[in-house]
Amino acid sequence: MKPLGTFLMVAGLGAGLALPSAGWSAADTVVFRDPRQQGKEVTKSGSVQREAPESIEIGTGGTSLEIQARDLVSVSHGDAPADYQQAEEAEQSLDFAAAAEGYKRALDAKGVRPWIQHDARFHRADCLYRMGDLAGATAAFKETVEKAPEGRYRDRTKLRLGQCQLFQKAFGDAKAAFEALMDSGPEKLNAGLWAGRVEESQGNVDAARRAYEDVIIRAGKQVPEIEFAARARQGSCDIAKGEPQKALEALLPLVEQTSAEKPGGAALCNALGQAYLAQARAARAKPDEAKRLAFSGLMDFCRVLVYGEAYPEEHAAAYAGAEACLVLLGDARASQFKEDRKRYYGDAFLLP
């Protein structure tokens, strides 16, 4: 886990992120929301027979049970090698470097079932992405698709691959990847959100805003975190057009409806921070007002730094935003924020 010292001394915030270790048994264990019991979580043990993007099948009690992906909460493979188990625990603790190495070792273990190999490939690639190793993640995601084109993480792999391409400024490839996912599958709303990000990153602010509006309409109230993220990006579009006050008025009521521990909440806090930062830069002729606004922005960025570490795109952007606020405040600790961002992510994830 990343140290919190550099921003705790500014924000006075703290968070415990340690997660409990998973328990392991010889059998596979599946946790899912049972639609026949009004979405109550149910745990079944047995042997996984099949995994696909749409559903998995587990043999339990002499029968086979098919569970739809939309109802699936988690899957634990009882015969996963020790390296896989240790990697999973490291990933839960956000130690992505150790997790990536563990998943790589698990792939070399003998007698590993194909879905465990697929899971290990995806999670290794995902850990590389979350560390900011975009080139390594790109290669690993491509291998995941090649080895198991219909594996359980098929759509999520393709989404992550598009994100890698976006942050490496391969905008055409990223756009094609996201548009292909928007037709169907569980990641279509996320793909629409990131397709808007491609437009935004190329300066097509009006097209981006329309894309985010489409995501908001399709998400409705059923997927609130995606809706919040899309509204946050709309705020970013308003800021890019020189209207930070419009962004603040739209986003402030929303930030109380979620938290920076969630993806939409982290995006909202970053957008608010950027709006305050833009206003602070515009108010340089009034030093006291500029400092007040910069400090407000800093507080929003620090919320993401403390609580949003699970979302590397937002976490890296929060480091950059906090650094910019500290520069305006004349605080020498700005350099520490820059050093920390580069240590954890390099220059990955920094786009408009």
Coordinates of C-alpha atoms in Angstrom, one line a residue:
M1 CA 0.0 0.0 0.0
K2 CA 1.1 3.5 -0.7
P3 CA 2.1 5.7 2.3
L4 CA -0.4 8.5 3.2
G5 CA 2.0 10.8 5.0
T6 CA 2.4 13.5 2.3
F7 CA -1.2 14.4 2.3
L8 CA -2.2 13.4 5.8
M9 CA -0.1 16.4 7.0
V10 CA -2.1 18.6 4.7
A11 CA -5.6 17.2 4.9
G12 CA -5.6 15.7 8.4
L13 CA -7.4 12.6 7.0
G14 CA -6.8 8.9 7.4
A15 CA -8.2 5.6 6.3
G16 CA -7.6 2.0 7.1
L17 CA -7.6 0.0 3.9
A18 CA -6.4 -3.4 5.2
L19 CA -8.7 -6.3 4.0
P20 CA -9.1 -9.7 5.6
S21 CA -7.4 -12.6 4.0
A22 CA -9.6 -15.0 2.1
G23 CA -10.4 -18.4 3.4
W24 CA -9.5 -21.4 1.2
S25 CA -10.9 -24.9 0.9
A26 CA -10.6 -27.8 -1.5
A27 CA -13.9 -27.0 -3.2
D28 CA -14.7 -24.0 -5.4
T29 CA -16.9 -21.4 -3.8
V30 CA -19.3 -19.1 -5.6
V31 CA -21.2 -16.2 -4.0
F32 CA -24.1 -14.8 -6.0
R33 CA -27.2 -12.7 -5.6
D34 CA -30.2 -15.1 -6.0
P35 CA -33.0 -13.5 -8.1
R36 CA -35.4 -16.0 -6.7
Q37 CA -34.7 -14.7 -3.2
Q38 CA -35.0 -11.0 -4.0
G39 CA -31.3 -10.7 -4.5
K40 CA -30.2 -12.3 -1.3
E41 CA -26.5 -13.3 -1.3
V42 CA -26.1 -17.1 -1.5
T43 CA -22.9 -19.2 -1.2
K44 CA -22.5 -22.5 -3.0
S45 CA -19.6 -24.9 -2.9
G46 CA -18.7 -27.5 -5.5
S47 CA -16.7 -27.7 -8.7
V48 CA -16.8 -25.0 -11.4
Q49 CA -17.6 -26.7 -14.7
R50 CA -17.5 -23.7 -17.0
E51 CA -16.8 -20.0 -17.0
A52 CA -17.8 -17.6 -19.7
P53 CA -18.4 -13.8 -19.9
E54 CA -22.2 -14.3 -19.6
S55 CA -22.3 -16.9 -16.8
I56 CA -20.6 -19.6 -14.9
E57 CA -21.7 -23.2 -14.1
I58 CA -20.9 -25.0 -10.9
G59 CA -21.6 -28.6 -10.0
T60 CA -23.0 -28.8 -6.5
G61 CA -25.0 -31.5 -4.7
G62 CA -25.2 -33.7 -7.7
T63 CA -26.7 -31.0 -9.9
S64 CA -25.4 -28.2 -12.1
L65 CA -26.2 -24.6 -11.3
E66 CA -25.8 -21.8 -13.9
I67 CA -25.2 -18.3 -12.5
Q68 CA -25.5 -15.2 -14.6
A69 CA -22.6 -12.8 -14.6
R70 CA -24.9 -9.9 -13.5
D71 CA -25.7 -11.9 -10.3
L72 CA -22.1 -13.1 -9.6
V73 CA -20.4 -11.6 -6.5
S74 CA -17.2 -13.7 -6.3
V75 CA -15.6 -17.0 -7.3
S76 CA -12.9 -18.7 -5.3
H77 CA -11.1 -21.7 -6.8
G78 CA -10.2 -24.2 -4.1
D79 CA -7.5 -25.9 -6.1
A80 CA -5.7 -22.7 -7.0
P81 CA -2.0 -22.9 -6.4
A82 CA -0.5 -21.2 -3.4
D83 CA 1.0 -18.5 -5.5
Y84 CA -2.4 -17.6 -6.8
Q85 CA -3.9 -17.4 -3.3
Q86 CA -1.0 -15.2 -2.1
A87 CA -1.3 -13.0 -5.2
E88 CA -5.1 -12.6 -4.6
E89 CA -4.4 -11.5 -1.0
A90 CA -1.7 -9.1 -2.2
E91 CA -4.1 -7.6 -4.7
Q92 CA -6.8 -7.2 -2.1
S93 CA -4.3 -5.2 0.0
L94 CA -3.4 -3.1 -3.1
D95 CA 0.1 -4.4 -3.3
F96 CA 0.0 -4.7 -7.0
A97 CA 3.7 -5.4 -7.7
A98 CA 3.6 -8.5 -5.4
A99 CA 0.3 -9.6 -6.8
A100 CA 1.5 -9.4 -10.4
E101 CA 4.5 -11.5 -9.6
G102 CA 2.4 -14.0 -7.8
Y103 CA 0.0 -14.4 -10.6
K104 CA 2.9 -14.9 -13.0
R105 CA 4.3 -17.7 -10.9
A106 CA 0.8 -19.3 -10.7
L107 CA 0.7 -19.5 -14.5
D108 CA 3.7 -21.8 -14.4
A109 CA 2.2 -24.2 -11.9
K110 CA 1.3 -27.7 -13.2
G111 CA -2.2 -29.1 -13.4
V112 CA -3.9 -25.7 -13.2
R113 CA -7.4 -25.6 -14.7
P114 CA -7.9 -23.3 -17.7
W115 CA -10.2 -20.9 -15.9
I116 CA -7.6 -20.4 -13.1
Q117 CA -5.0 -19.6 -15.8
H118 CA -7.4 -17.2 -17.4
D119 CA -8.1 -15.5 -14.1
A120 CA -4.4 -15.3 -13.3
R121 CA -3.6 -13.7 -16.7
F122 CA -6.3 -11.1 -16.3
H123 CA -5.5 -10.2 -12.8
R124 CA -1.8 -10.0 -13.6
A125 CA -2.5 -7.6 -16.5
D126 CA -4.9 -5.6 -14.3
C127 CA -2.2 -5.2 -11.6
L128 CA 0.3 -4.0 -14.1
Y129 CA -2.3 -1.5 -15.3
R130 CA -3.0 -0.2 -11.8
M131 CA 0.7 0.3 -11.3
G132 CA 0.9 2.5 -14.3
D133 CA 2.9 0.0 -16.4
L134 CA 0.7 0.6 -19.5
A135 CA 3.1 -1.1 -22.0
G136 CA 3.4 -4.2 -19.9
A137 CA -0.4 -4.2 -19.2
T138 CA -1.2 -3.8 -22.9
A139 CA 0.9 -6.9 -23.8
A140 CA -0.6 -8.9 -20.9
F141 CA -4.2 -8.0 -21.8
K142 CA -3.6 -8.9 -25.4
E143 CA -2.3 -12.3 -24.3
T144 CA -5.3 -12.8 -22.1
V145 CA -7.6 -12.3 -25.1
E146 CA -5.5 -14.5 -27.3
K147 CA -5.3 -17.4 -24.9
A148 CA -9.0 -17.3 -23.9
P149 CA -11.1 -15.2 -26.4
E150 CA -14.3 -16.3 -24.6
G151 CA -13.0 -16.3 -21.0
R152 CA -14.9 -14.9 -18.1
Y153 CA -13.0 -11.6 -18.2
R154 CA -13.3 -11.1 -21.9
D155 CA -15.2 -7.8 -21.9
R156 CA -13.3 -6.4 -18.9
T157 CA -10.0 -7.3 -20.6
K158 CA -11.1 -5.5 -23.8
L159 CA -12.1 -2.4 -21.8
R160 CA -8.8 -2.3 -19.9
L161 CA -7.0 -2.7 -23.2
G162 CA -8.8 0.3 -24.6
Q163 CA -7.9 2.3 -21.5
C164 CA -4.3 1.4 -22.0
Q165 CA -4.5 2.6 -25.6
L166 CA -6.2 5.8 -24.5
F167 CA -3.6 6.7 -21.9
Q168 CA -0.9 5.9 -24.4
K169 CA -2.6 8.4 -26.8
A170 CA -3.5 5.7 -29.4
F171 CA -6.8 7.4 -29.7
G172 CA -8.0 5.6 -32.8
D173 CA -7.4 2.1 -31.4
A174 CA -9.0 3.1 -28.0
K175 CA -12.1 4.5 -29.7
A176 CA -12.5 1.3 -31.8
A177 CA -12.1 -0.8 -28.7
F178 CA -14.7 1.1 -26.7
E179 CA -17.2 1.3 -29.6
A180 CA -17.0 -2.5 -30.1
L181 CA -18.0 -3.0 -26.5
M182 CA -20.9 -0.6 -26.6
D183 CA -23.0 -2.9 -28.7
S184 CA -23.5 -5.5 -26.0
G185 CA -22.1 -7.1 -22.8
P186 CA -21.7 -6.1 -19.2
E187 CA -19.2 -3.4 -19.9
K188 CA -21.2 -1.4 -22.5
L189 CA -21.9 1.5 -20.1
N190 CA -18.3 1.8 -19.0
A191 CA -17.2 1.6 -22.6
G192 CA -19.6 4.5 -23.5
L193 CA -18.0 6.5 -20.6
W194 CA -14.5 5.9 -21.9
A195 CA -15.5 6.6 -25.5
G196 CA -16.5 10.0 -24.2
R197 CA -13.0 10.3 -22.6
V198 CA -11.4 9.7 -26.0
E199 CA -13.3 12.6 -27.5
E200 CA -12.5 14.8 -24.5
S201 CA -8.8 13.9 -24.6
Q202 CA -8.7 15.1 -28.3
G203 CA -10.3 18.4 -27.4
N204 CA -13.8 17.4 -28.8
V205 CA -15.5 18.7 -25.7
D206 CA -19.0 19.0 -27.1
A207 CA -18.9 15.5 -28.6
A208 CA -17.6 14.2 -25.2
R209 CA -20.4 15.9 -23.3
R210 CA -23.0 14.3 -25.6
A211 CA -21.4 10.9 -25.1
Y212 CA -21.6 11.4 -21.3
E213 CA -25.2 12.5 -21.5
D214 CA -26.0 9.2 -23.4
V215 CA -24.3 7.2 -20.7
I216 CA -26.3 9.1 -18.0
I217 CA -29.6 8.3 -19.8
R218 CA -28.7 4.6 -20.3
A219 CA -27.4 4.2 -16.8
G220 CA -30.5 5.8 -15.3
K221 CA -30.6 5.2 -11.5
Q222 CA -29.7 1.5 -11.9
V223 CA -25.9 2.1 -12.1
P224 CA -25.4 5.2 -10.0
E225 CA -21.6 5.1 -9.9
I226 CA -21.3 5.2 -13.6
E227 CA -23.9 8.0 -13.7
F228 CA -21.8 9.9 -11.2
A229 CA -18.7 9.4 -13.2
A230 CA -20.3 10.6 -16.4
R231 CA -21.6 13.7 -14.6
A232 CA -18.1 14.3 -13.2
R233 CA -16.7 14.2 -16.7
Q234 CA -19.4 16.6 -17.9
G235 CA -18.1 18.9 -15.2
S236 CA -14.6 18.5 -16.6
C237 CA -16.0 19.5 -20.0
D238 CA -17.5 22.6 -18.5
I239 CA -14.2 23.5 -16.9
A240 CA -12.4 23.0 -20.2
K241 CA -14.9 25.5 -21.8
G242 CA -14.1 28.1 -19.1
E243 CA -17.2 27.5 -16.9
P244 CA -15.9 26.1 -13.6
Q245 CA -18.8 27.7 -11.6
K246 CA -21.3 25.8 -13.8
A247 CA -19.4 22.6 -12.9
L248 CA -19.5 23.4 -9.2
E249 CA -23.2 24.1 -9.2
A250 CA -23.9 20.8 -11.0
L251 CA -21.6 18.6 -9.0
L252 CA -21.7 19.8 -5.4
P253 CA -25.2 18.3 -4.7
L254 CA -24.0 15.0 -6.1
V255 CA -20.9 14.5 -4.1
E256 CA -23.0 14.0 -0.9
Q257 CA -24.7 11.1 -2.5
T258 CA -21.6 8.9 -2.7
S259 CA -18.1 8.7 -1.4
A260 CA -14.5 8.8 -2.7
E261 CA -14.2 5.1 -1.9
K262 CA -16.4 4.5 -4.9
P263 CA -15.5 5.1 -8.5
G264 CA -18.1 7.7 -9.2
G265 CA -17.4 9.5 -6.0
A266 CA -13.7 9.6 -6.7
A267 CA -14.4 11.1 -10.1
L268 CA -16.8 13.7 -8.6
C269 CA -14.2 14.8 -6.0
N270 CA -11.5 15.2 -8.7
A271 CA -13.9 17.2 -10.9
L272 CA -14.7 19.5 -8.0
G273 CA -11.0 19.9 -7.2
Q274 CA -10.4 20.9 -10.8
A275 CA -13.2 23.4 -10.7
Y276 CA -11.8 25.1 -7.6
L277 CA -8.3 25.0 -9.1
A278 CA -9.5 26.7 -12.3
Q279 CA -11.2 29.4 -10.2
A280 CA -8.1 29.8 -8.0
R281 CA -5.9 30.4 -11.1
A282 CA -8.4 32.9 -12.4
A283 CA -8.4 34.8 -9.1
R284 CA -4.6 35.3 -8.8
A285 CA -5.1 39.1 -8.7
K286 CA -6.9 38.5 -5.4
P287 CA -4.4 36.4 -3.4
D288 CA -6.6 35.6 -0.4
E289 CA -9.5 34.4 -2.6
A290 CA -7.1 32.4 -4.8
K291 CA -5.7 30.7 -1.7
R292 CA -9.2 29.9 -0.3
L293 CA -10.2 28.3 -3.6
A294 CA -6.9 26.4 -3.9
F295 CA -7.3 25.0 -0.4
S296 CA -10.9 23.9 -1.2
G297 CA -9.6 22.1 -4.3
L298 CA -6.8 20.5 -2.3
M299 CA -9.3 19.1 0.2
D300 CA -11.2 17.4 -2.6
F301 CA -8.1 16.0 -4.2
C302 CA -7.0 14.7 -0.8
R303 CA -10.2 12.8 -0.3
V304 CA -9.4 10.8 -3.5
L305 CA -5.8 10.3 -2.3
V306 CA -6.9 8.9 1.0
Y307 CA -10.0 6.9 -0.1
G308 CA -9.7 6.3 -3.9
E309 CA -6.5 4.3 -4.2
A310 CA -8.3 1.5 -5.9
Y311 CA -9.0 3.7 -8.9
P312 CA -5.5 4.5 -10.5
E313 CA -6.8 6.9 -13.1
E314 CA -8.4 9.1 -10.4
H315 CA -5.7 8.5 -7.8
A316 CA -2.9 9.7 -10.2
A317 CA -5.0 12.7 -11.3
A318 CA -5.6 13.6 -7.6
Y319 CA -1.8 13.6 -7.0
A320 CA -1.4 16.0 -9.9
G321 CA -4.3 18.2 -8.8
A322 CA -3.1 18.4 -5.2
E323 CA 0.4 19.3 -6.4
A324 CA -1.0 22.2 -8.5
C325 CA -3.1 23.5 -5.5
L326 CA 0.0 23.4 -3.3
V327 CA 2.0 25.4 -5.9
L328 CA -0.7 28.1 -5.8
L329 CA -0.6 28.0 -2.0
G330 CA 3.2 28.5 -2.1
D331 CA 3.6 25.2 -0.1
A332 CA 6.9 23.4 -0.7
R333 CA 5.3 20.0 -0.2
A334 CA 4.1 20.2 -3.8
S335 CA 7.3 18.6 -4.9
Q336 CA 6.6 15.6 -2.6
F337 CA 3.3 15.0 -4.2
K338 CA 4.9 15.0 -7.6
E339 CA 7.6 12.6 -6.5
D340 CA 5.0 10.2 -5.0
R341 CA 2.9 10.3 -8.1
K342 CA 5.9 9.4 -10.3
R343 CA 7.0 6.7 -7.9
Y344 CA 3.6 5.0 -8.0
Y345 CA 2.4 5.7 -11.5
G346 CA 5.2 7.3 -13.5
D347 CA 3.4 9.6 -15.9
A348 CA 0.5 7.2 -16.6
F349 CA -3.1 8.3 -16.5
L350 CA -2.6 12.0 -17.0
L351 CA -5.0 13.2 -19.7
P352 CA -7.4 16.1 -19.8

